Coordinates of C-alpha atoms and ligand atoms in Angstrom, one line a residue:
X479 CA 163.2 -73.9 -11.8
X480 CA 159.5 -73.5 -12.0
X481 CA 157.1 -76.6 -11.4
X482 CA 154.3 -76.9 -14.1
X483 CA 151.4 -77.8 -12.8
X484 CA 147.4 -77.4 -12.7
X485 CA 145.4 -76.9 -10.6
X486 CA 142.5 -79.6 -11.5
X487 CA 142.2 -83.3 -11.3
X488 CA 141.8 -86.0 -14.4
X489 CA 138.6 -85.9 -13.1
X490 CA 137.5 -82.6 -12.4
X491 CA 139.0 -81.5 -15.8
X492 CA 136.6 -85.2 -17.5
X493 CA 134.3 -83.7 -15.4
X494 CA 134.6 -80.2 -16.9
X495 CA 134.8 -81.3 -20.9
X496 CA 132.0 -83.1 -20.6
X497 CA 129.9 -79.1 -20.4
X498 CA 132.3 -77.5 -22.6
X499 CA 133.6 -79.0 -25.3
X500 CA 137.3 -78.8 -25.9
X501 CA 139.1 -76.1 -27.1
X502 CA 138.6 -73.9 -24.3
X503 CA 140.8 -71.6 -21.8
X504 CA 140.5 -72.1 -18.0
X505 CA 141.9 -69.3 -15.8
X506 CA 142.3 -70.2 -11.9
X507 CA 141.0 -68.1 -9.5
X508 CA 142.6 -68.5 -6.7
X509 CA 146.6 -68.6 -8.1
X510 CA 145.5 -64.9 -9.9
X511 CA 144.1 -63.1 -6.5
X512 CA 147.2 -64.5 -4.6
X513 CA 149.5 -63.2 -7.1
X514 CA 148.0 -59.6 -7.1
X515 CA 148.1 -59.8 -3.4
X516 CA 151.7 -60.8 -3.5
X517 CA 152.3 -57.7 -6.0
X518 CA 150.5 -55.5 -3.8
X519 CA 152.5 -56.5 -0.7
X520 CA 156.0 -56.2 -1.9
X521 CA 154.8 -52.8 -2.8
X522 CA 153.3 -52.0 0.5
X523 CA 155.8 -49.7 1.9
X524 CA 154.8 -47.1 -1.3
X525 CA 152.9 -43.7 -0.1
X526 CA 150.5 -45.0 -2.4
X527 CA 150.6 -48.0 -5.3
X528 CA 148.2 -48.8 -8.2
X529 CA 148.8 -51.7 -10.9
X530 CA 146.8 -50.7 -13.9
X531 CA 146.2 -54.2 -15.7
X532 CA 147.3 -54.3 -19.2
X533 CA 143.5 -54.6 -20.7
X534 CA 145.2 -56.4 -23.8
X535 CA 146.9 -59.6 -22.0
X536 CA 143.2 -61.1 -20.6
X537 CA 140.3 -58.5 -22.4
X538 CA 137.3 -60.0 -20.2
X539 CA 135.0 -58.6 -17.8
X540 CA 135.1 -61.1 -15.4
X541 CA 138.8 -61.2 -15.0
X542 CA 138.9 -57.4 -14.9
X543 CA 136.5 -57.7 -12.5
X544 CA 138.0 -59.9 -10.2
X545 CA 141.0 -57.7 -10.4
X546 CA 139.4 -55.0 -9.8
X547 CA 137.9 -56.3 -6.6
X548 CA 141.8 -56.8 -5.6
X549 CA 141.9 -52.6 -6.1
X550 CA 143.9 -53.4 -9.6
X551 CA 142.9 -50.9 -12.4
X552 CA 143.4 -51.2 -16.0
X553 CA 145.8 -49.7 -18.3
X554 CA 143.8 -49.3 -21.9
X555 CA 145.1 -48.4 -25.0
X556 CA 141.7 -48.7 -27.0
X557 CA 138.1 -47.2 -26.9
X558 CA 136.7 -51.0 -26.5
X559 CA 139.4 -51.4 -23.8
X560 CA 138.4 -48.1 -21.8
X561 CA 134.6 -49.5 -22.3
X562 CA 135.5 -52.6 -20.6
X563 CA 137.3 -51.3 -17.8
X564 CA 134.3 -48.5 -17.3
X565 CA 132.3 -51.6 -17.1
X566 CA 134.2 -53.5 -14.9
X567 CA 133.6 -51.5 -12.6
X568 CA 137.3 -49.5 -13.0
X569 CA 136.6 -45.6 -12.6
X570 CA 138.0 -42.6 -13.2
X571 CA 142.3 -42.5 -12.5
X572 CA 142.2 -46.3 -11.9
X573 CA 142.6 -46.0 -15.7
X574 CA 145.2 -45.1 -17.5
X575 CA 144.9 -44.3 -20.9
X576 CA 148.7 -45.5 -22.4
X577 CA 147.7 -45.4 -26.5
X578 CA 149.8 -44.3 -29.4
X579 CA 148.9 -43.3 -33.1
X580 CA 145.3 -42.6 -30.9
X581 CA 142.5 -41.3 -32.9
X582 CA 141.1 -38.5 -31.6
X583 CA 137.7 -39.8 -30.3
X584 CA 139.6 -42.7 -28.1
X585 CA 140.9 -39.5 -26.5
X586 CA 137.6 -38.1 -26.2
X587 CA 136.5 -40.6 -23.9
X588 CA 139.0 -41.4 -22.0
X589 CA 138.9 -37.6 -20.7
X590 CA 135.0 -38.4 -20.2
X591 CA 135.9 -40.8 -18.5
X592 CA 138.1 -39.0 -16.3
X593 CA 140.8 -41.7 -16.5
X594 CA 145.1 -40.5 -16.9
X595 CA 146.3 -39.7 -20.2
X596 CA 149.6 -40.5 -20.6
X597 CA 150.7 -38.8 -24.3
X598 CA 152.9 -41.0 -26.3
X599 CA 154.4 -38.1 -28.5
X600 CA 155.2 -34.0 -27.6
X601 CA 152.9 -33.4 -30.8
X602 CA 149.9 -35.0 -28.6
X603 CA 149.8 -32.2 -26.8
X604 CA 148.0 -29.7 -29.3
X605 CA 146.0 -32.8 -30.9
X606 CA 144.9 -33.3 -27.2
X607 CA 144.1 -30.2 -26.6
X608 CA 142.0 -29.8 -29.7
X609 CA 139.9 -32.6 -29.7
X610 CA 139.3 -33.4 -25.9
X611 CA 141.0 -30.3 -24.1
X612 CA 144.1 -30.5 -21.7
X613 CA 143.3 -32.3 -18.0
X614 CA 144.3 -31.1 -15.3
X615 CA 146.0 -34.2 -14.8
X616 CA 148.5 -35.5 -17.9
X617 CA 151.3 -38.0 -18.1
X618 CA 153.5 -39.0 -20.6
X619 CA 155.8 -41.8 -21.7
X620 CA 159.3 -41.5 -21.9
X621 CA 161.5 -43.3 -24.6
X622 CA 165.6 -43.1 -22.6
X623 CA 166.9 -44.0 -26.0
X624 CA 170.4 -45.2 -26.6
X625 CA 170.8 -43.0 -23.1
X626 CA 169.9 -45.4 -20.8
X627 CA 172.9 -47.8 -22.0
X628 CA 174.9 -45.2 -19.1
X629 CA 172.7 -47.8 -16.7
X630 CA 174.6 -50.6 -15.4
X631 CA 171.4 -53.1 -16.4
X632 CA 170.7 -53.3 -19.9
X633 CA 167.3 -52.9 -20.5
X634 CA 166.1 -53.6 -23.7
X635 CA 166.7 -51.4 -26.7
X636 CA 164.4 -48.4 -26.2
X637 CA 165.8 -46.5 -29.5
X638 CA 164.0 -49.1 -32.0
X639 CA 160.5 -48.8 -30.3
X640 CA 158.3 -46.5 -31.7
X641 CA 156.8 -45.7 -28.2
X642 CA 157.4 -42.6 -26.1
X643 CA 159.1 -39.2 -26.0
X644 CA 162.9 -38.4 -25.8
X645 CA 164.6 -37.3 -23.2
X646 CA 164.8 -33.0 -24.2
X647 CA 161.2 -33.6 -25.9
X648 CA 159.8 -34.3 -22.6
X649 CA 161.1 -31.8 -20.5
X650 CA 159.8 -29.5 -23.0
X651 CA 156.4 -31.4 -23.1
X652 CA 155.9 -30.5 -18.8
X653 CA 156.6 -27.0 -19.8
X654 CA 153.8 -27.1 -22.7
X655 CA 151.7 -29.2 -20.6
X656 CA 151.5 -26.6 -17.8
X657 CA 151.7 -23.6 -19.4
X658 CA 148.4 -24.6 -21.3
X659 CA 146.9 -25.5 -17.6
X660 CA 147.9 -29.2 -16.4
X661 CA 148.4 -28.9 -12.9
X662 CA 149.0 -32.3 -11.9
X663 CA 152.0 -34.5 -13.3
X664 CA 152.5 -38.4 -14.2
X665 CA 155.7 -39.7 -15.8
X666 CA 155.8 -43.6 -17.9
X667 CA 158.0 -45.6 -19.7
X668 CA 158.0 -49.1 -20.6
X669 CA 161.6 -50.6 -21.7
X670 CA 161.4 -54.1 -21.3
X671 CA 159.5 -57.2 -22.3
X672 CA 158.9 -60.5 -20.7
X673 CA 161.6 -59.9 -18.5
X674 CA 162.6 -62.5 -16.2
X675 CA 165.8 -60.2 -14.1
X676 CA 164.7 -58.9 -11.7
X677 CA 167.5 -56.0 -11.6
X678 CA 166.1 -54.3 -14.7
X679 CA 162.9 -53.3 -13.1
X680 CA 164.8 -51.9 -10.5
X681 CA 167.0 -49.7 -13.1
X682 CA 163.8 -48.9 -14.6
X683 CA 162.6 -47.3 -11.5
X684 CA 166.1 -45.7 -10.5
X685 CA 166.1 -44.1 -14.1
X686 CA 162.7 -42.8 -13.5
X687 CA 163.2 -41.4 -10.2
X688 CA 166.3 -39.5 -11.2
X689 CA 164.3 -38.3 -14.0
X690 CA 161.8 -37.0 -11.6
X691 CA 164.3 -35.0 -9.6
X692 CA 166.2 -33.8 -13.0
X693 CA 162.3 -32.7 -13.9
X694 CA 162.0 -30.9 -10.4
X695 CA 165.2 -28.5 -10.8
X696 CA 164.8 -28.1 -14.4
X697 CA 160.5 -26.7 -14.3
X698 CA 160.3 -27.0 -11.1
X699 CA 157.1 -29.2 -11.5
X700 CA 156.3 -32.3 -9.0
X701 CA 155.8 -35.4 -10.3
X702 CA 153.1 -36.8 -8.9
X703 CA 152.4 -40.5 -10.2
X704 CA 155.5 -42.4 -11.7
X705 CA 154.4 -45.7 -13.9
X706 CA 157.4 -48.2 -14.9
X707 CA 154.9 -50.2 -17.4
X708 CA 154.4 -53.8 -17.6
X709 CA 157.1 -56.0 -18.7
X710 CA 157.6 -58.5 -16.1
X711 CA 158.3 -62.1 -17.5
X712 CA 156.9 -65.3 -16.5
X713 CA 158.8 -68.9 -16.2
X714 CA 157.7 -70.5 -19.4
X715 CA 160.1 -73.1 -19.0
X716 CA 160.6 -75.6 -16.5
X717 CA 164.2 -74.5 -16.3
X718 CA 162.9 -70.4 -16.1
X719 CA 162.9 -68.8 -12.6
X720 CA 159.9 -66.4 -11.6
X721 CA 160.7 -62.9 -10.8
X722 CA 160.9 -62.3 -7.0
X723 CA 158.6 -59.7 -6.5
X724 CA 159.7 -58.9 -2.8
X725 CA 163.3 -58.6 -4.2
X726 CA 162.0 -56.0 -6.9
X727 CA 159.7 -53.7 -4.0
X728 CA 162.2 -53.5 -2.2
X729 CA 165.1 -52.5 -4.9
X730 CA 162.5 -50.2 -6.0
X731 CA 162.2 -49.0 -2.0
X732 CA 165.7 -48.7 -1.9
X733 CA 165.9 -46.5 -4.9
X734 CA 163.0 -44.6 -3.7
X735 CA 164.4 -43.7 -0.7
X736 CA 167.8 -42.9 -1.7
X737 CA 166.7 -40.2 -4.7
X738 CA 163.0 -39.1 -4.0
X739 CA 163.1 -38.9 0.0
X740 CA 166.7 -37.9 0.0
X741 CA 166.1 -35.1 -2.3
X742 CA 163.1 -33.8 0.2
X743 CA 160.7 -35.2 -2.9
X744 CA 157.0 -37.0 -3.5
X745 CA 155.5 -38.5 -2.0
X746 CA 154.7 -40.7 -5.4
X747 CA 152.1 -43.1 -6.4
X748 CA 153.8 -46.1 -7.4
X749 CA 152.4 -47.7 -10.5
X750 CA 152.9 -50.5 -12.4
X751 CA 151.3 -51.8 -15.9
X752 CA 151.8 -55.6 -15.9
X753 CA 149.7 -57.9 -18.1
X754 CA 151.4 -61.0 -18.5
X755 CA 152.4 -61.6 -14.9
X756 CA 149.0 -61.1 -13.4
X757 CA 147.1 -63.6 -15.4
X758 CA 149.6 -65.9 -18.1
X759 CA 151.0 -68.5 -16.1
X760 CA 147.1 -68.8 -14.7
X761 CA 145.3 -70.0 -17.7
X762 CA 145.6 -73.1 -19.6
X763 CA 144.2 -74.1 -23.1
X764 CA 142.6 -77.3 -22.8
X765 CA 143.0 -79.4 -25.8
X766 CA 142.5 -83.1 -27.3
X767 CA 144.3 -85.1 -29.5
X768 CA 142.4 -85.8 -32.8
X769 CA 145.0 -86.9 -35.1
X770 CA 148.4 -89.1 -35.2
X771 CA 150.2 -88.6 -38.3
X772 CA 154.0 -89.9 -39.3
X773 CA 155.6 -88.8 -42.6
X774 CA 159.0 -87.4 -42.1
X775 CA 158.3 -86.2 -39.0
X776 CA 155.6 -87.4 -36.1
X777 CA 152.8 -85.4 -35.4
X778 CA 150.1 -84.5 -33.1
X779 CA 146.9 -83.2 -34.1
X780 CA 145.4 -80.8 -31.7
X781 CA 141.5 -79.5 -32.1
X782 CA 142.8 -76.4 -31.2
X783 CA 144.9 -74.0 -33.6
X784 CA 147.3 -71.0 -33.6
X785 CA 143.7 -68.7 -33.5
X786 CA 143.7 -70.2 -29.9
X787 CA 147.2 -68.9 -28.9
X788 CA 149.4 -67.4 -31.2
X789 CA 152.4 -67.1 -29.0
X790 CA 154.5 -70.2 -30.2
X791 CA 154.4 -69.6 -34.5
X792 CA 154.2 -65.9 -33.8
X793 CA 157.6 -65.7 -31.7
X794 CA 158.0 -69.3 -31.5
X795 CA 157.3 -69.0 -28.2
X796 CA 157.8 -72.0 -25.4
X797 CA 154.6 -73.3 -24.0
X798 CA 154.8 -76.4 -21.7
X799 CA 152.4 -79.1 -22.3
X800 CA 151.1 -81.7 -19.8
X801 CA 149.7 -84.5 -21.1
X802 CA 146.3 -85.6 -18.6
X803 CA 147.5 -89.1 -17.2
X804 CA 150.7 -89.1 -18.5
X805 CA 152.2 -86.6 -16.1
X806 CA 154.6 -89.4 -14.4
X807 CA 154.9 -91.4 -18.1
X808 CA 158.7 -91.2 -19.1
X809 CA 158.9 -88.3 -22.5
X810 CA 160.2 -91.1 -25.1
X811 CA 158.4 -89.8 -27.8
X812 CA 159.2 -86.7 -29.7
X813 CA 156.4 -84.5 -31.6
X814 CA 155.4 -81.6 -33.6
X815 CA 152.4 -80.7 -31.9
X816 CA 150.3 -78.7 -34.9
X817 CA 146.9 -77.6 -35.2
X818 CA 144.6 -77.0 -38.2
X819 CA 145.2 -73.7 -40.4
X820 CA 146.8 -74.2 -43.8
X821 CA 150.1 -72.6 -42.2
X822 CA 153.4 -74.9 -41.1
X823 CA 153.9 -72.5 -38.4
X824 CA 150.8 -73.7 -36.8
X825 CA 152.4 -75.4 -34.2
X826 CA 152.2 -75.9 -30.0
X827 CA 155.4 -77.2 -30.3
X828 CA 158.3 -79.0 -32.4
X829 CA 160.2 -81.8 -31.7
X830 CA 159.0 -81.9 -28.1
X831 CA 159.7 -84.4 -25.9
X832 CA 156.5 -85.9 -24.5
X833 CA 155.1 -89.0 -23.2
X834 CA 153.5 -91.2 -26.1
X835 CA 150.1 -89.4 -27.0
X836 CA 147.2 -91.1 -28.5
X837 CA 144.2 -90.3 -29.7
X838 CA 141.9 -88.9 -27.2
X839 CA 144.6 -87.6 -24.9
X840 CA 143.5 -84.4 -23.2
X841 CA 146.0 -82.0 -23.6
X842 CA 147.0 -79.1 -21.4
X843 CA 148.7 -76.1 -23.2
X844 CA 150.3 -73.9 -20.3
X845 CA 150.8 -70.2 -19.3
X846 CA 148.4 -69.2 -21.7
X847 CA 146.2 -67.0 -19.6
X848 CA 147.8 -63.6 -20.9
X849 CA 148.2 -62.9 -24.3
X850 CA 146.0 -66.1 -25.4
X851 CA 142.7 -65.9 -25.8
X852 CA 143.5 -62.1 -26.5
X853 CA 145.0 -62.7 -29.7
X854 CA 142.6 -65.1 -31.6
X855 CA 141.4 -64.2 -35.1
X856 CA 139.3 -65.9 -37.4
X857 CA 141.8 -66.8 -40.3
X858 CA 140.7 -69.8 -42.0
X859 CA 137.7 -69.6 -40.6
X860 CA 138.8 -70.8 -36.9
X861 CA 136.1 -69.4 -34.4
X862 CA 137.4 -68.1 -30.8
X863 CA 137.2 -70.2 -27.9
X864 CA 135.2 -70.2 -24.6
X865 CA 136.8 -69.1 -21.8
X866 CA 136.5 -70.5 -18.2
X867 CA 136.6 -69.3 -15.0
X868 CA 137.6 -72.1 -11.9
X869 CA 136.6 -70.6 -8.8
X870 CA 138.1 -70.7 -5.7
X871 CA 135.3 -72.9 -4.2
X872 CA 135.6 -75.3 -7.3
X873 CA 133.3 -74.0 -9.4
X874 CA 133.6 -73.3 -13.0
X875 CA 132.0 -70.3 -14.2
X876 CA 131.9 -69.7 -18.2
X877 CA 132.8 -66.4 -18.5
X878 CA 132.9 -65.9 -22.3
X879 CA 130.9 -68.2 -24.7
X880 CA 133.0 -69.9 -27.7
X881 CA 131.8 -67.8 -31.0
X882 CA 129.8 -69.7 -33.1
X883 CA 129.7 -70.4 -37.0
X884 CA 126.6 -67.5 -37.1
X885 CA 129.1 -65.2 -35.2
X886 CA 131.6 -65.5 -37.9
X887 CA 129.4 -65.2 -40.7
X888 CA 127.4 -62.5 -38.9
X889 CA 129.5 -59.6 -40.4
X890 CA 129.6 -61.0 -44.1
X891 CA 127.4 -59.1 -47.0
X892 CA 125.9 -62.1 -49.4
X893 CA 124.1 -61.7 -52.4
X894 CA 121.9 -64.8 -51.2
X895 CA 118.9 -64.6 -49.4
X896 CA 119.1 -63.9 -45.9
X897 CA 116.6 -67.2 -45.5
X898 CA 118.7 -69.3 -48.1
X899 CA 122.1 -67.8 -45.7
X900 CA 120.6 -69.6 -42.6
X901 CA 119.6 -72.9 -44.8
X902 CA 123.6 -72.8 -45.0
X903 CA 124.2 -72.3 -41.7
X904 CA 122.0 -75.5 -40.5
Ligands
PLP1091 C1 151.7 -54.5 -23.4 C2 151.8 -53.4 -22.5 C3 151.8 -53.6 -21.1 C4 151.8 -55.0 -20.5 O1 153.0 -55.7 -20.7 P1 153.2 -57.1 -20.1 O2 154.4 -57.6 -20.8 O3 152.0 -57.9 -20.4 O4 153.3 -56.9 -18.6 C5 151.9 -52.5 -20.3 N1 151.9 -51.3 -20.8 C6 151.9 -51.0 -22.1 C7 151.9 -49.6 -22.6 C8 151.9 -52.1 -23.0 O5 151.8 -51.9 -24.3

């Protein structure tokens, strides 16, 4: 069970909406740093650990920067996303580069940037090495396949993603890798999703380390960094438990010690890649009702639209939703909660049970600090939102402006006037 709450008043939040107009995204502080410093602890007994923050879940500076201040890097699968992190303040091998189907100039400068490569395919290596030379420091990802279903866990179904080598492919890629002059090893995969056992990031991890040793007696190369990807879930649902981080260091400890230390091996950096976890159940959309509507069904009107999280009609995703006031009023009522695009799967939620909303209400859309924002688009003209930082001292610090009606037309070739375009725009 997960208790949804937020971390603002009635008041504070009145307080708030009367600056920024509603829709807007609100990230707390405070909740994110504890949680990295929770993930950092339970990984505290590792020679060394680094979580590289999935860029994509939260894409703005001052949340990568308050991360990295926390000694979090970024994991970037983009040219803008290595930009950001180089601006954030993340250097060098606090980055790692985890693309695929990567042009060659994204490649380009994340070696001038000196962050990890981690190759997604064996035929990488040469396209690599012609465009942006081989580092002396290279990882890749590995794709287990059907093999992994040997594990006890089951985690996920690796054998429909398109991500990441198989199992001969990369053994063969180390041998490549070094013979053309990498000297230094890193090893990924990523198998799950939104994962809320806890067991499957430990198989993950004793997969990987077994790998390592198989690696070691096969080329006799040393794996240097290991990186289990992101992947860890978060309690959407009332009823939905949080992963126990403490539980997963020290399965993962466990594992360690009883393949890498016992075979006389590392000692390894310990990474991880989460996105979601870090900053998703930390950020809210903030919302108003605008419109009541009955037909066959009752409906909520929200000012804010799929553009502003796409989660729920893109995997008809659960988001909780507090209604400001009505936290304590009994949920008699039950609604579609929709907003404005000329799609029926532009919905917050359907047939939710929910206190008796009116016109006015604020509304709080949950959990949508990862993989929120991140995913707006402008279809049917929707514009992105602001995003809001609440401090720990209770402060709210805009940290990315709401585009405006110039920003959307600001790429647009017209055969009107440039003057008469702006007439338009009044
Ligand atoms: C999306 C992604 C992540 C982050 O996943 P979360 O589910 O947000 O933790 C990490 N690594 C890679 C390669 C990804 O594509």
């Amino acid at each position: 069970m997960t208790e949804k709450t937020i971390p603002f008043s009635a008041e504070k939040l009145a307080e708030i909406m009367a600056q920024y107009p509603t829709p807007f995204h609100i990230y707390d502080e405070k909740a994110i740093v504890a949680n990295v410093r929770r993930l950092t602890r339970a990984f505290s007994w590792a020679p060394s650990f680094q979580e590289y923050f999935a860029v994509k879940a939260a894409p703005t500076p001052a949340l990568l920067e308050l991360l990295a201040k926390e000694g979090v890097g970024a994991d970037c699968s983009s040219l803008p996303e290595l930009i950001l992190a180089d601006l954030a303040g993340i250097k060098g091998e606090s980055i790692m580069f985890t693309s695929n189907d990567t042009p060659a100039h994204e490649f380009v400068k994340a070696r001038s940037l000196g962050a990890v490569i981690n190759l997604d395919d064996i035929t990488h290596i040469d396209f690599l090495e012609k465009h942006a030379g081989i580092p002396e420091m290279i990882s890749f990802r590995y794709n287990p396949g059907p093999l992994q279903k040997s594990s006890n866990t089951i985690i996920g179904t690796p054998e429909e993603a398109k991500y990441g080598l198989t199992h001969d492919q990369l053994l063969e890629a180390y041998r490549i890798a070094k013979e053309k002059g990498a000297k230094r090893f890193g090893l990924h995969t990523m198998v799950i999703s939104n994962e809320l056992n806890p067991d499957c990031f430990i198989a993950t991890a004793q997969m990987i380390f077994n790998l390592v040793v198989e690696i070691k007696n096969k080329l006799a190369i040393d794996i240097e960094l290991v990186n289990f990807g992101g992947g860890v879930g978060i309690p959407y649902r009332p009823e939905d438990t949080a992963v126990d981080l403490e539980y997963v260091g020290r399965g993962i400890e466990q594992a360690y010690n009883d393949t890498i230390v016992a075979c006389g091996l590392g000692p390894l950096k310990i990474a991880l890649e989460l996105g979601r976890s870090i900053t998703g159940p930390y950020g809210y959309l903030v919302a108003k009702a605008i419109h009541k509507k009955e037909t066959y069904k009752n409906y909520i009107g929200l000012d804010a639209c799929m553009a502003n999280l796409m989660r729920p009609a893109l995997y008809g995703s659960y988001h909780h939703i507090t209604v400001i006031g009505k936290e304590n009023a009994p949920l008699d009522h039950v609604y579609d909660v929709t907003g404005s695009l000329c799609e029926n799967n532009d919905k917050f939620a359907i047939n939710r049970a929910l206190p008796k909303i009116d016109i006015g209400d604020t509304i709080v859309i949950h959990d949508a600090g990862a993989h929120g924002h991140a995913m707006g688009f402008n279809y049917n003209g929707k514009l992105r939102s602001a995003e809001l930082l609440l401090k720990e001292d209770g402060s709210v610090q805009l940290i990315r402006r709401a585009e405006t009606i110039e920003d959307y037309f600001s790429t647009m070739i017209f055969s009107n006037s440039a003057d008469e375009v702006k007439a338009a725009l009044k």
